[in-house]
PDB file of C-alpha atoms in Angstrom:
ATOM      1  CA  MET A   1      91.887 103.177 117.088  1.00 70.00           C
ATOM      2  CA  ALA A   2      89.593 102.397 114.171  1.00 90.00           C
ATOM      3  CA  VAL A   3      88.881  98.690 113.796  1.00 94.00           C
ATOM      4  CA  LYS A   4      87.551  97.076 110.608  1.00 95.00           C
ATOM      5  CA  ILE A   5      86.142  93.645 109.792  1.00 95.00           C
ATOM      6  CA  ARG A   6      87.503  92.766 106.348  1.00 95.00           C
ATOM      7  CA  LEU A   7      88.695  89.995 104.099  1.00 94.00           C
ATOM      8  CA  ALA A   8      92.356  88.867 103.981  1.00 94.00           C
ATOM      9  CA  ARG A   9      93.138  87.035 100.782  1.00 93.00           C
ATOM     10  CA  PHE A  10      94.849  83.657 100.702  1.00 91.00           C
ATOM     11  CA  GLY A  11      95.042  80.832  98.117  1.00 90.00           C
ATOM     12  CA  LYS A  12      96.521  80.509  94.707  1.00 92.00           C
ATOM     13  CA  THR A  13      96.120  82.567  91.495  1.00 92.00           C
ATOM     14  CA  ASN A  14      92.575  82.155  90.182  1.00 90.00           C
ATOM     15  CA  ALA A  15      91.654  80.204  93.293  1.00 91.00           C
ATOM     16  CA  PRO A  16      91.003  82.775  96.026  1.00 93.00           C
ATOM     17  CA  PHE A  17      90.317  81.935  99.630  1.00 94.00           C
ATOM     18  CA  TYR A  18      89.581  84.574 102.308  1.00 95.00           C
ATOM     19  CA  ASN A  19      89.842  84.832 106.035  1.00 95.00           C
ATOM     20  CA  ILE A  20      87.286  87.125 107.652  1.00 95.00           C
ATOM     21  CA  VAL A  21      89.462  89.110 110.071  1.00 96.00           C
ATOM     22  CA  VAL A  22      89.330  91.998 112.521  1.00 96.00           C
ATOM     23  CA  ALA A  23      92.208  94.389 111.995  1.00 95.00           C
ATOM     24  CA  ASN A  24      93.231  97.997 112.571  1.00 95.00           C
ATOM     25  CA  ALA A  25      91.959 100.130 109.697  1.00 92.00           C
ATOM     26  CA  ARG A  26      95.416 101.473 108.825  1.00 93.00           C
ATOM     27  CA  THR A  27      97.177  98.119 108.490  1.00 91.00           C
ATOM     28  CA  ALA A  28      97.822  96.261 105.249  1.00 89.00           C
ATOM     29  CA  ARG A  29      95.356  93.765 103.883  1.00 84.00           C
ATOM     30  CA  ASN A  30      97.310  90.642 104.785  1.00 84.00           C
ATOM     31  CA  SER A  31      99.033  91.907 107.923  1.00 89.00           C
ATOM     32  CA  LYS A  32      98.572  90.138 111.240  1.00 92.00           C
ATOM     33  CA  PRO A  33      94.982  90.621 112.350  1.00 93.00           C
ATOM     34  CA  LEU A  34      93.643  91.164 115.836  1.00 94.00           C
ATOM     35  CA  GLU A  35      91.394  88.121 115.445  1.00 95.00           C
ATOM     36  CA  VAL A  36      90.251  85.677 112.688  1.00 96.00           C
ATOM     37  CA  LEU A  37      86.451  85.400 112.735  1.00 96.00           C
ATOM     38  CA  GLY A  38      86.010  82.813 110.001  1.00 96.00           C
ATOM     39  CA  THR A  39      86.638  81.852 106.391  1.00 95.00           C
ATOM     40  CA  TYR A  40      84.968  82.508 103.006  1.00 95.00           C
ATOM     41  CA  ASP A  41      85.512  80.375  99.857  1.00 94.00           C
ATOM     42  CA  PRO A  42      84.061  82.223  96.859  1.00 92.00           C
ATOM     43  CA  VAL A  43      84.621  79.351  94.427  1.00 90.00           C
ATOM     44  CA  PRO A  44      81.302  77.511  94.058  1.00 89.00           C
ATOM     45  CA  LYS A  45      81.370  73.915  95.193  1.00 88.00           C
ATOM     46  CA  THR A  46      79.047  71.199  93.941  1.00 88.00           C
ATOM     47  CA  PRO A  47      76.650  69.916  96.631  1.00 85.00           C
ATOM     48  CA  PRO A  48      77.083  66.356  97.945  1.00 82.00           C
ATOM     49  CA  PHE A  49      75.542  63.660  95.779  1.00 82.00           C
ATOM     50  CA  GLY A  50      75.280  66.211  92.889  1.00 77.00           C
ATOM     51  CA  GLN A  51      71.813  67.382  93.827  1.00 81.00           C
ATOM     52  CA  GLY A  52      70.970  71.091  94.132  1.00 84.00           C
ATOM     53  CA  LYS A  53      72.721  74.313  93.217  1.00 88.00           C
ATOM     54  CA  PRO A  54      76.411  74.951  93.787  1.00 87.00           C
ATOM     55  CA  PHE A  55      77.177  76.855  96.955  1.00 87.00           C
ATOM     56  CA  LYS A  56      79.925  79.118  98.389  1.00 88.00           C
ATOM     57  CA  ASP A  57      81.313  78.101 101.743  1.00 91.00           C
ATOM     58  CA  ILE A  58      81.094  80.668 104.642  1.00 92.00           C
ATOM     59  CA  LYS A  59      82.298  79.669 108.090  1.00 94.00           C
ATOM     60  CA  LEU A  60      81.867  82.368 110.801  1.00 94.00           C
ATOM     61  CA  ASP A  61      82.115  82.556 114.589  1.00 94.00           C
ATOM     62  CA  THR A  62      78.843  84.509 115.000  1.00 94.00           C
ATOM     63  CA  ALA A  63      79.327  85.205 118.724  1.00 95.00           C
ATOM     64  CA  ARG A  64      82.692  86.945 118.094  1.00 95.00           C
ATOM     65  CA  ALA A  65      81.305  88.788 115.082  1.00 95.00           C
ATOM     66  CA  LYS A  66      78.396  90.140 117.210  1.00 95.00           C
ATOM     67  CA  TYR A  67      80.950  91.155 119.856  1.00 96.00           C
ATOM     68  CA  TRP A  68      83.078  93.123 117.379  1.00 95.00           C
ATOM     69  CA  LEU A  69      80.096  94.737 115.782  1.00 94.00           C
ATOM     70  CA  GLY A  70      78.894  95.706 119.263  1.00 94.00           C
ATOM     71  CA  VAL A  71      82.169  97.435 120.144  1.00 95.00           C
ATOM     72  CA  GLY A  72      82.105  99.491 116.967  1.00 93.00           C
ATOM     73  CA  ALA A  73      84.112  97.570 114.324  1.00 94.00           C
ATOM     74  CA  GLN A  74      83.099  98.719 110.838  1.00 94.00           C
ATOM     75  CA  PRO A  75      82.624  95.938 108.244  1.00 94.00           C
ATOM     76  CA  SER A  76      83.886  96.459 104.723  1.00 93.00           C
ATOM     77  CA  ASP A  77      81.311  96.279 101.936  1.00 93.00           C
ATOM     78  CA  PRO A  78      82.050  92.591 100.967  1.00 93.00           C
ATOM     79  CA  VAL A  79      81.941  91.608 104.647  1.00 94.00           C
ATOM     80  CA  TRP A  80      78.700  93.576 105.120  1.00 94.00           C
ATOM     81  CA  ARG A  81      77.232  91.453 102.388  1.00 93.00           C
ATOM     82  CA  LEU A  82      78.403  88.241 103.978  1.00 93.00           C
ATOM     83  CA  LEU A  83      77.195  89.218 107.448  1.00 93.00           C
ATOM     84  CA  ALA A  84      73.814  90.140 105.945  1.00 92.00           C
ATOM     85  CA  MET A  85      73.630  86.656 104.348  1.00 90.00           C
ATOM     86  CA  VAL A  86      74.262  85.079 107.711  1.00 89.00           C
ATOM     87  CA  GLY A  87      71.665  87.374 109.287  1.00 90.00           C
ATOM     88  CA  LEU A  88      73.801  89.387 111.702  1.00 91.00           C
ATOM     89  CA  ILE A  89      73.118  92.799 110.211  1.00 89.00           C
ATOM     90  CA  GLU A  90      70.564  94.338 107.853  1.00 89.00           C
ATOM     91  CA  PRO A  91      71.571  94.410 104.133  1.00 87.00           C
ATOM     92  CA  LYS A  92      73.127  97.726 103.070  1.00 82.00           C
ATOM     93  CA  TYR A  93      71.371  97.706  99.752  1.00 76.00           C
ATOM     94  CA  SER A  94      68.325  95.866  98.667  1.00 69.00           C
ATOM     95  CA  ILE A  95      66.717  95.545  95.279  1.00 64.00           C
ATOM     96  CA  ILE A  96      63.703  97.518  96.399  1.00 66.00           C
ATOM     97  CA  GLN A  97      65.828 100.401  97.683  1.00 61.00           C
ATOM     98  CA  ALA A  98      67.818 100.483  94.452  1.00 59.00           C
ATOM     99  CA  GLN A  99      64.682 100.714  92.355  1.00 64.00           C
ATOM    100  CA  GLN A 100      63.216 103.465  94.516  1.00 68.00           C
ATOM    101  CA  GLN A 101      66.337 105.582  94.354  1.00 68.00           C
ATOM    102  CA  LYS A 102      66.772 105.280  90.637  1.00 63.00           C
ATOM    103  CA  PRO A 103      65.289 108.401  89.018  1.00 63.00           C
ATOM    104  CA  LYS A 104      62.829 107.631  86.296  1.00 57.00           C
ATOM    105  CA  PRO A 105      63.547 109.310  82.973  1.00 60.00           C
ATOM    106  CA  THR A 106      60.984 111.880  82.081  1.00 64.00           C
ATOM    107  CA  MET A 107      59.851 112.282  78.507  1.00 59.00           C
ATOM    108  CA  THR A 108      59.300 115.799  77.173  1.00 60.00           C
ATOM    109  CA  SER A 109      56.590 116.028  74.565  1.00 57.00           C
ATOM    110  CA  SER A 110      56.979 118.096  71.437  1.00 55.00           C
ATOM    111  CA  ARG A 111      54.171 120.427  72.670  1.00 59.00           C
ATOM    112  CA  GLN A 112      56.230 121.340  75.778  1.00 57.00           C
ATOM    113  CA  ILE A 113      59.190 122.117  73.568  1.00 58.00           C
ATOM    114  CA  GLU A 114      57.104 124.264  71.186  1.00 60.00           C
ATOM    115  CA  ALA A 115      55.469 126.142  74.099  1.00 60.00           C
ATOM    116  CA  ALA A 116      58.818 127.046  75.698  1.00 59.00           C
ATOM    117  CA  PRO A 117      59.903 130.575  74.876  1.00 64.00           C
ATOM    118  CA  ALA A 118      62.714 130.790  72.413  1.00 61.00           C
ATOM    119  CA  ASN A 119      65.776 132.877  73.302  1.00 68.00           C
ATOM    120  CA  VAL A 120      66.291 135.027  70.227  1.00 57.00           C
TER     121      VAL A 120
END
Protein backbone atom coordinates (compact mmCIF):
# COMPACT_ATOMS: atom_id res chain seq x y z
CA MET A 1 0.00 0.00 0.00
CA ALA A 2 1.57 3.27 -1.16
CA VAL A 3 1.12 6.10 1.32
CA LYS A 4 1.48 9.79 0.47
CA ILE A 5 1.70 12.95 2.54
CA ARG A 6 -0.28 15.57 0.66
CA LEU A 7 -2.54 18.59 0.98
CA ALA A 8 -6.34 18.34 1.26
CA ARG A 9 -8.04 21.57 0.30
CA PHE A 10 -10.69 23.21 2.45
CA GLY A 11 -11.97 26.78 2.67
CA LYS A 12 -13.95 29.04 0.40
CA THR A 13 -13.42 30.14 -3.18
CA ASN A 14 -10.34 32.40 -3.38
CA ALA A 15 -9.60 31.66 0.29
CA PRO A 16 -7.90 28.25 0.36
CA PHE A 17 -6.99 26.41 3.52
CA TYR A 18 -5.19 23.07 3.51
CA ASN A 19 -4.87 20.13 5.87
CA ILE A 20 -1.56 18.27 5.64
CA VAL A 21 -2.73 14.65 5.58
CA VAL A 22 -1.43 11.11 5.24
CA ALA A 23 -3.56 9.13 2.77
CA ASN A 24 -3.41 6.16 0.46
CA ALA A 25 -1.97 7.21 -2.89
CA ARG A 26 -4.97 5.98 -4.88
CA THR A 27 -7.67 7.82 -2.93
CA ALA A 28 -9.24 11.14 -3.89
CA ARG A 29 -7.78 14.43 -2.69
CA ASN A 30 -10.45 15.17 -0.07
CA SER A 31 -11.29 11.60 0.94
CA LYS A 32 -10.92 10.47 4.53
CA PRO A 33 -7.20 10.44 5.42
CA LEU A 34 -5.30 7.98 7.56
CA GLU A 35 -4.09 10.87 9.75
CA VAL A 36 -4.10 14.68 9.76
CA LEU A 37 -0.59 15.98 10.45
CA GLY A 38 -1.28 19.69 10.47
CA THR A 39 -2.62 22.71 8.61
CA TYR A 40 -1.32 25.23 6.07
CA ASP A 41 -2.89 28.61 5.37
CA PRO A 42 -1.35 30.07 2.19
CA VAL A 43 -3.06 33.46 2.53
CA PRO A 44 -0.47 35.87 3.98
CA LYS A 45 -1.41 37.28 7.38
CA THR A 46 -0.19 40.58 8.74
CA PRO A 47 2.06 40.20 11.78
CA PRO A 48 0.80 41.37 15.18
CA PHE A 49 1.21 45.07 15.84
CA GLY A 50 1.79 45.64 12.10
CA GLN A 51 5.55 45.20 12.28
CA GLY A 52 7.48 42.92 9.91
CA LYS A 53 6.61 41.02 6.76
CA PRO A 54 3.35 39.12 6.22
CA PHE A 55 3.62 35.39 6.94
CA LYS A 56 1.85 32.17 5.94
CA ASP A 57 0.71 29.96 8.81
CA ILE A 58 2.05 26.37 8.99
CA LYS A 59 1.09 24.13 11.93
CA LEU A 60 2.59 20.65 11.88
CA ASP A 61 2.97 17.72 14.27
CA THR A 62 6.68 17.14 13.58
CA ALA A 63 6.91 13.89 15.57
CA ARG A 64 4.16 12.25 13.49
CA ALA A 65 5.57 13.67 10.25
CA LYS A 66 8.98 12.14 11.10
CA TYR A 67 7.27 8.82 11.84
CA TRP A 68 5.43 8.74 8.50
CA LEU A 69 8.57 9.74 6.59
CA GLY A 70 10.43 6.99 8.45
CA VAL A 71 7.97 4.28 7.42
CA GLY A 72 8.17 5.32 3.76
CA ALA A 73 5.38 7.83 3.10
CA GLN A 74 6.17 9.90 0.01
CA PRO A 75 5.48 13.65 0.27
CA SER A 76 3.97 15.48 -2.69
CA ASP A 77 5.96 18.39 -4.14
CA PRO A 78 4.08 21.15 -2.22
CA VAL A 79 4.36 19.16 1.03
CA TRP A 80 8.06 18.52 0.33
CA ARG A 81 8.55 22.30 0.15
CA LEU A 82 6.67 22.81 3.44
CA LEU A 83 8.60 20.06 5.23
CA ALA A 84 11.86 21.56 3.94
CA MET A 85 10.82 24.96 5.36
CA VAL A 86 10.21 23.36 8.76
CA GLY A 87 13.55 21.54 8.51
CA LEU A 88 12.41 17.90 8.45
CA ILE A 89 13.87 17.05 5.04
CA GLU A 90 16.39 18.48 2.60
CA PRO A 91 14.98 20.81 -0.08
CA LYS A 92 14.30 19.02 -3.35
CA TYR A 93 15.49 21.94 -5.44
CA SER A 94 17.73 24.78 -4.47
CA ILE A 95 18.70 27.90 -6.38
CA ILE A 96 22.30 26.71 -6.65
CA GLN A 97 21.25 23.34 -8.13
CA ALA A 98 18.96 25.04 -10.63
CA GLN A 99 21.75 27.34 -11.80
CA GLN A 100 24.22 24.45 -12.15
CA GLN A 101 21.83 22.28 -14.15
CA LYS A 102 20.82 25.04 -16.55
CA PRO A 103 22.92 24.66 -19.74
CA LYS A 104 24.68 27.82 -20.71
CA PRO A 105 24.04 28.91 -24.30
CA THR A 106 27.11 28.70 -26.49
CA MET A 107 27.76 31.35 -29.07
CA THR A 108 29.14 30.24 -32.41
CA SER A 109 31.42 32.75 -34.02
CA SER A 110 31.27 33.61 -37.69
CA ARG A 111 34.73 32.05 -38.17
CA GLN A 112 33.48 28.67 -36.97
CA ILE A 113 30.57 28.86 -39.38
CA GLU A 114 32.86 29.80 -42.31
CA ALA A 115 35.35 27.04 -41.48
CA ALA A 116 32.67 24.37 -41.46
CA PRO A 117 32.56 22.38 -44.71
CA ALA A 118 29.58 23.17 -46.87
CA ASN A 119 27.43 20.33 -48.12
CA VAL A 120 27.12 21.04 -51.84
